[in-house]
JSON list of C-alpha atoms in Angstrom, two decimals:
[
{"chain": "A", "resi": 17, "resn": "MET", "atom": "CA", "xyz": [10.13, -26.13, 35.27]},
{"chain": "A", "resi": 18, "resn": "THR", "atom": "CA", "xyz": [8.83, -24.31, 32.23]},
{"chain": "A", "resi": 19, "resn": "VAL", "atom": "CA", "xyz": [6.42, -25.87, 29.81]},
{"chain": "A", "resi": 20, "resn": "GLN", "atom": "CA", "xyz": [7.42, -25.90, 26.14]},
{"chain": "A", "resi": 21, "resn": "ILE", "atom": "CA", "xyz": [4.48, -25.31, 23.85]},
{"chain": "A", "resi": 22, "resn": "ASP", "atom": "CA", "xyz": [4.48, -27.00, 20.45]},
{"chain": "A", "resi": 23, "resn": "TRP", "atom": "CA", "xyz": [3.73, -24.03, 18.19]},
{"chain": "A", "resi": 24, "resn": "THR", "atom": "CA", "xyz": [3.17, -26.28, 15.18]},
{"chain": "A", "resi": 25, "resn": "VAL", "atom": "CA", "xyz": [-0.15, -27.44, 16.64]},
{"chain": "A", "resi": 26, "resn": "ALA", "atom": "CA", "xyz": [-1.15, -24.26, 18.47]},
{"chain": "A", "resi": 27, "resn": "GLY", "atom": "CA", "xyz": [-3.79, -21.99, 16.95]},
{"chain": "A", "resi": 28, "resn": "ASP", "atom": "CA", "xyz": [-3.15, -18.58, 15.46]},
{"chain": "A", "resi": 29, "resn": "ALA", "atom": "CA", "xyz": [-4.66, -16.81, 18.47]},
{"chain": "A", "resi": 30, "resn": "ASP", "atom": "CA", "xyz": [-2.23, -18.62, 20.79]},
{"chain": "A", "resi": 31, "resn": "LEU", "atom": "CA", "xyz": [0.69, -17.76, 18.56]},
{"chain": "A", "resi": 32, "resn": "VAL", "atom": "CA", "xyz": [-0.29, -14.09, 18.42]},
{"chain": "A", "resi": 33, "resn": "GLY", "atom": "CA", "xyz": [-0.75, -13.95, 22.18]},
{"chain": "A", "resi": 34, "resn": "ALA", "atom": "CA", "xyz": [2.67, -15.47, 22.82]},
{"chain": "A", "resi": 35, "resn": "ALA", "atom": "CA", "xyz": [4.34, -13.35, 20.14]},
{"chain": "A", "resi": 36, "resn": "THR", "atom": "CA", "xyz": [2.89, -10.18, 21.64]},
{"chain": "A", "resi": 37, "resn": "ALA", "atom": "CA", "xyz": [4.25, -11.26, 24.99]},
{"chain": "A", "resi": 38, "resn": "GLY", "atom": "CA", "xyz": [7.70, -11.43, 23.42]},
{"chain": "A", "resi": 39, "resn": "ASP", "atom": "CA", "xyz": [8.11, -15.15, 22.77]},
{"chain": "A", "resi": 40, "resn": "ARG", "atom": "CA", "xyz": [10.60, -15.44, 19.90]},
{"chain": "A", "resi": 41, "resn": "VAL", "atom": "CA", "xyz": [9.69, -19.07, 19.29]},
{"chain": "A", "resi": 42, "resn": "ALA", "atom": "CA", "xyz": [6.09, -17.97, 18.66]},
{"chain": "A", "resi": 43, "resn": "PHE", "atom": "CA", "xyz": [7.34, -15.42, 16.12]},
{"chain": "A", "resi": 44, "resn": "ALA", "atom": "CA", "xyz": [9.30, -18.20, 14.43]},
{"chain": "A", "resi": 45, "resn": "GLY", "atom": "CA", "xyz": [6.19, -20.39, 14.52]},
{"chain": "A", "resi": 46, "resn": "ILE", "atom": "CA", "xyz": [4.12, -17.73, 12.75]},
{"chain": "A", "resi": 47, "resn": "TYR", "atom": "CA", "xyz": [6.83, -17.25, 10.13]},
{"chain": "A", "resi": 48, "resn": "ASP", "atom": "CA", "xyz": [7.28, -20.98, 9.58]},
{"chain": "A", "resi": 49, "resn": "ARG", "atom": "CA", "xyz": [3.54, -21.48, 9.26]},
{"chain": "A", "resi": 50, "resn": "TYR", "atom": "CA", "xyz": [2.87, -18.75, 6.69]},
{"chain": "A", "resi": 51, "resn": "ALA", "atom": "CA", "xyz": [6.12, -17.85, 4.89]},
{"chain": "A", "resi": 52, "resn": "ASP", "atom": "CA", "xyz": [5.85, -20.45, 2.12]},
{"chain": "A", "resi": 53, "resn": "ARG", "atom": "CA", "xyz": [2.19, -19.68, 1.45]},
{"chain": "A", "resi": 54, "resn": "LEU", "atom": "CA", "xyz": [2.80, -15.93, 1.42]},
{"chain": "A", "resi": 55, "resn": "TYR", "atom": "CA", "xyz": [5.76, -16.45, -0.90]},
{"chain": "A", "resi": 56, "resn": "ASP", "atom": "CA", "xyz": [3.64, -18.38, -3.41]},
{"chain": "A", "resi": 57, "resn": "PHE", "atom": "CA", "xyz": [0.96, -15.71, -3.17]},
{"chain": "A", "resi": 58, "resn": "CYS", "atom": "CA", "xyz": [3.47, -12.92, -3.83]},
{"chain": "A", "resi": 59, "resn": "VAL", "atom": "CA", "xyz": [5.14, -14.77, -6.71]},
{"chain": "A", "resi": 60, "resn": "GLY", "atom": "CA", "xyz": [1.72, -15.00, -8.33]},
{"chain": "A", "resi": 61, "resn": "MET", "atom": "CA", "xyz": [1.18, -11.27, -7.93]},
{"chain": "A", "resi": 62, "resn": "VAL", "atom": "CA", "xyz": [4.65, -9.93, -8.70]},
{"chain": "A", "resi": 63, "resn": "GLY", "atom": "CA", "xyz": [5.91, -12.61, -11.09]},
{"chain": "A", "resi": 64, "resn": "ASP", "atom": "CA", "xyz": [9.46, -12.34, -9.78]},
{"chain": "A", "resi": 65, "resn": "ARG", "atom": "CA", "xyz": [10.88, -14.68, -7.13]},
{"chain": "A", "resi": 66, "resn": "ASP", "atom": "CA", "xyz": [13.33, -12.17, -5.67]},
{"chain": "A", "resi": 67, "resn": "ALA", "atom": "CA", "xyz": [10.72, -9.45, -5.38]},
{"chain": "A", "resi": 68, "resn": "ALA", "atom": "CA", "xyz": [8.29, -11.97, -3.84]},
{"chain": "A", "resi": 69, "resn": "ALA", "atom": "CA", "xyz": [10.89, -12.95, -1.23]},
{"chain": "A", "resi": 70, "resn": "ASP", "atom": "CA", "xyz": [11.35, -9.26, -0.40]},
{"chain": "A", "resi": 71, "resn": "CYS", "atom": "CA", "xyz": [7.58, -8.84, -0.05]},
{"chain": "A", "resi": 72, "resn": "VAL", "atom": "CA", "xyz": [7.35, -11.79, 2.34]},
{"chain": "A", "resi": 73, "resn": "GLN", "atom": "CA", "xyz": [10.28, -10.49, 4.36]},
{"chain": "A", "resi": 74, "resn": "GLU", "atom": "CA", "xyz": [8.71, -7.02, 4.62]},
{"chain": "A", "resi": 75, "resn": "ALA", "atom": "CA", "xyz": [5.28, -8.47, 5.43]},
{"chain": "A", "resi": 76, "resn": "SER", "atom": "CA", "xyz": [6.72, -10.76, 8.10]},
{"chain": "A", "resi": 77, "resn": "ALA", "atom": "CA", "xyz": [8.94, -8.16, 9.70]},
{"chain": "A", "resi": 78, "resn": "GLY", "atom": "CA", "xyz": [6.33, -5.43, 9.57]},
{"chain": "A", "resi": 79, "resn": "GLY", "atom": "CA", "xyz": [3.39, -7.63, 10.43]},
{"chain": "A", "resi": 80, "resn": "LEU", "atom": "CA", "xyz": [5.02, -9.39, 13.31]},
{"chain": "A", "resi": 81, "resn": "SER", "atom": "CA", "xyz": [6.41, -6.18, 14.76]},
{"chain": "A", "resi": 82, "resn": "ILE", "atom": "CA", "xyz": [2.91, -4.63, 14.93]},
{"chain": "A", "resi": 83, "resn": "CYS", "atom": "CA", "xyz": [1.18, -7.87, 15.85]},
{"chain": "A", "resi": 84, "resn": "ARG", "atom": "CA", "xyz": [-0.33, -6.32, 18.99]},
{"chain": "A", "resi": 85, "resn": "THR", "atom": "CA", "xyz": [-2.53, -4.06, 16.84]},
{"chain": "A", "resi": 86, "resn": "LEU", "atom": "CA", "xyz": [-4.37, -7.09, 15.50]},
{"chain": "A", "resi": 87, "resn": "ARG", "atom": "CA", "xyz": [-7.90, -6.83, 16.91]},
{"chain": "A", "resi": 88, "resn": "ASP", "atom": "CA", "xyz": [-8.88, -10.47, 16.44]},
{"chain": "A", "resi": 89, "resn": "PRO", "atom": "CA", "xyz": [-5.83, -12.76, 16.87]},
{"chain": "A", "resi": 90, "resn": "ALA", "atom": "CA", "xyz": [-7.72, -15.63, 15.25]},
{"chain": "A", "resi": 91, "resn": "LYS", "atom": "CA", "xyz": [-7.64, -13.67, 11.96]},
{"chain": "A", "resi": 92, "resn": "LEU", "atom": "CA", "xyz": [-3.85, -13.68, 11.71]},
{"chain": "A", "resi": 93, "resn": "ARG", "atom": "CA", "xyz": [-3.83, -15.41, 8.31]},
{"chain": "A", "resi": 94, "resn": "PRO", "atom": "CA", "xyz": [-5.98, -12.88, 6.40]},
{"chain": "A", "resi": 95, "resn": "TRP", "atom": "CA", "xyz": [-4.15, -10.06, 8.14]},
{"chain": "A", "resi": 96, "resn": "LEU", "atom": "CA", "xyz": [-0.76, -11.35, 6.97]},
{"chain": "A", "resi": 97, "resn": "TYR", "atom": "CA", "xyz": [-2.08, -11.90, 3.45]},
{"chain": "A", "resi": 98, "resn": "SER", "atom": "CA", "xyz": [-3.34, -8.33, 3.41]},
{"chain": "A", "resi": 99, "resn": "ILE", "atom": "CA", "xyz": [0.07, -7.02, 4.43]},
{"chain": "A", "resi": 100, "resn": "ALA", "atom": "CA", "xyz": [1.77, -9.22, 1.81]},
{"chain": "A", "resi": 101, "resn": "ARG", "atom": "CA", "xyz": [-0.67, -8.00, -0.85]},
{"chain": "A", "resi": 102, "resn": "HIS", "atom": "CA", "xyz": [0.12, -4.37, -0.05]},
{"chain": "A", "resi": 103, "resn": "GLN", "atom": "CA", "xyz": [3.85, -5.11, -0.21]},
{"chain": "A", "resi": 104, "resn": "ALA", "atom": "CA", "xyz": [3.42, -6.82, -3.60]},
{"chain": "A", "resi": 105, "resn": "LEU", "atom": "CA", "xyz": [1.42, -3.86, -4.93]},
{"chain": "A", "resi": 106, "resn": "ARG", "atom": "CA", "xyz": [4.12, -1.51, -3.66]},
{"chain": "A", "resi": 107, "resn": "ALA", "atom": "CA", "xyz": [6.75, -3.59, -5.49]},
{"chain": "A", "resi": 108, "resn": "LEU", "atom": "CA", "xyz": [4.70, -3.49, -8.70]},
{"chain": "A", "resi": 109, "resn": "ARG", "atom": "CA", "xyz": [4.32, 0.30, -8.47]},
{"chain": "A", "resi": 110, "resn": "ALA", "atom": "CA", "xyz": [8.05, 0.69, -7.89]},
{"chain": "A", "resi": 111, "resn": "ARG", "atom": "CA", "xyz": [8.81, -1.54, -10.86]},
{"chain": "A", "resi": 112, "resn": "ARG", "atom": "CA", "xyz": [6.46, 0.45, -13.08]},
{"chain": "A", "resi": 113, "resn": "ARG", "atom": "CA", "xyz": [8.16, 3.71, -12.05]},
{"chain": "A", "resi": 114, "resn": "GLU", "atom": "CA", "xyz": [11.59, 2.24, -12.79]},
{"chain": "A", "resi": 115, "resn": "THR", "atom": "CA", "xyz": [10.50, 0.89, -16.16]},
{"chain": "A", "resi": 116, "resn": "THR", "atom": "CA", "xyz": [8.89, 4.15, -17.21]},
{"chain": "A", "resi": 117, "resn": "SER", "atom": "CA", "xyz": [11.80, 6.36, -16.20]},
{"chain": "A", "resi": 118, "resn": "ASP", "atom": "CA", "xyz": [14.47, 4.13, -17.76]},
{"chain": "A", "resi": 119, "resn": "GLY", "atom": "CA", "xyz": [13.58, 5.36, -21.24]},
{"chain": "A", "resi": 120, "resn": "TYR", "atom": "CA", "xyz": [14.19, 9.04, -20.56]},
{"chain": "A", "resi": 121, "resn": "PRO", "atom": "CA", "xyz": [17.55, 10.52, -21.57]},
{"chain": "A", "resi": 122, "resn": "THR", "atom": "CA", "xyz": [19.73, 11.84, -18.80]},
{"chain": "A", "resi": 123, "resn": "SER", "atom": "CA", "xyz": [21.01, 14.88, -20.71]},
{"chain": "A", "resi": 124, "resn": "ARG", "atom": "CA", "xyz": [19.97, 17.02, -23.63]},
{"chain": "A", "resi": 125, "resn": "ARG", "atom": "CA", "xyz": [22.80, 15.63, -25.75]},
{"chain": "A", "resi": 126, "resn": "GLN", "atom": "CA", "xyz": [21.20, 12.20, -25.64]},
{"chain": "A", "resi": 127, "resn": "MET", "atom": "CA", "xyz": [17.80, 13.46, -26.73]},
{"chain": "A", "resi": 128, "resn": "PRO", "atom": "CA", "xyz": [16.82, 12.40, -30.25]},
{"chain": "A", "resi": 129, "resn": "VAL", "atom": "CA", "xyz": [16.38, 15.06, -32.91]},
{"chain": "A", "resi": 130, "resn": "PRO", "atom": "CA", "xyz": [12.67, 15.49, -33.56]},
{"chain": "A", "resi": 131, "resn": "THR", "atom": "CA", "xyz": [11.47, 14.79, -37.06]},
{"chain": "A", "resi": 132, "resn": "CYS", "atom": "CA", "xyz": [8.39, 16.22, -38.63]},
{"chain": "A", "resi": 133, "resn": "SER", "atom": "CA", "xyz": [6.22, 13.69, -40.41]},
{"chain": "A", "resi": 134, "resn": "ARG", "atom": "CA", "xyz": [3.71, 16.20, -41.76]},
{"chain": "A", "resi": 135, "resn": "PRO", "atom": "CA", "xyz": [4.42, 18.53, -44.68]},
{"chain": "A", "resi": 136, "resn": "GLN", "atom": "CA", "xyz": [6.05, 21.78, -43.76]},
{"chain": "A", "resi": 137, "resn": "ARG", "atom": "CA", "xyz": [3.83, 24.81, -43.72]},
{"chain": "A", "resi": 138, "resn": "THR", "atom": "CA", "xyz": [4.86, 28.34, -44.50]},
{"chain": "A", "resi": 139, "resn": "ARG", "atom": "CA", "xyz": [3.65, 31.64, -43.19]},
{"chain": "A", "resi": 140, "resn": "ARG", "atom": "CA", "xyz": [4.27, 35.26, -44.02]},
{"chain": "A", "resi": 141, "resn": "THR", "atom": "CA", "xyz": [6.71, 37.11, -41.86]},
{"chain": "A", "resi": 142, "resn": "GLY", "atom": "CA", "xyz": [7.73, 40.68, -41.68]},
{"chain": "A", "resi": 143, "resn": "ARG", "atom": "CA", "xyz": [11.13, 39.81, -43.17]},
{"chain": "A", "resi": 144, "resn": "SER", "atom": "CA", "xyz": [13.05, 36.79, -44.30]},
{"chain": "A", "resi": 145, "resn": "ALA", "atom": "CA", "xyz": [15.64, 34.99, -42.26]},
{"chain": "A", "resi": 146, "resn": "GLU", "atom": "CA", "xyz": [18.38, 36.38, -44.56]},
{"chain": "A", "resi": 147, "resn": "GLY", "atom": "CA", "xyz": [17.15, 39.94, -44.10]},
{"chain": "A", "resi": 148, "resn": "GLY", "atom": "CA", "xyz": [15.46, 40.07, -47.52]},
{"chain": "A", "resi": 149, "resn": "SER", "atom": "CA", "xyz": [12.10, 41.42, -48.54]},
{"chain": "A", "resi": 150, "resn": "PRO", "atom": "CA", "xyz": [9.19, 41.55, -46.10]},
{"chain": "A", "resi": 151, "resn": "THR", "atom": "CA", "xyz": [7.08, 39.31, -48.31]},
{"chain": "A", "resi": 152, "resn": "ALA", "atom": "CA", "xyz": [9.40, 36.32, -47.94]},
{"chain": "A", "resi": 153, "resn": "THR", "atom": "CA", "xyz": [8.05, 33.18, -46.34]},
{"chain": "A", "resi": 154, "resn": "ALA", "atom": "CA", "xyz": [9.58, 31.22, -43.51]},
{"chain": "A", "resi": 155, "resn": "LYS", "atom": "CA", "xyz": [9.37, 27.48, -43.08]},
{"chain": "A", "resi": 156, "resn": "PHE", "atom": "CA", "xyz": [8.47, 26.05, -39.74]}
]
């Protein structure tokens, strides 16, 4: 007869210990305990519900897969929040790169023609553009 542990009342250290031993119900218990809180945290950071859900998914999958590296199993909560924070910052950096690069043209044909807002200056050249006298001036 095996004993079923109620993971809803077990402590974080117990959950981590069981999850590291391979108990899938303990993994589910960790996810159920922290997913909603991590989601709210990530929505506050990222400002986008879909991106926040992705952050929580990445934090849960990554965090729970390397759960055995956690030195103090009782500190599971701050550890998961740290992973979620890093995922949210990664999402913000990726969004900033996408936003910045969206404005660049993809080919030279799409590039706008530059306009000069300052008055044109002239300088002396050795000859004019039409092949005239050497004292002609060129506009640039």
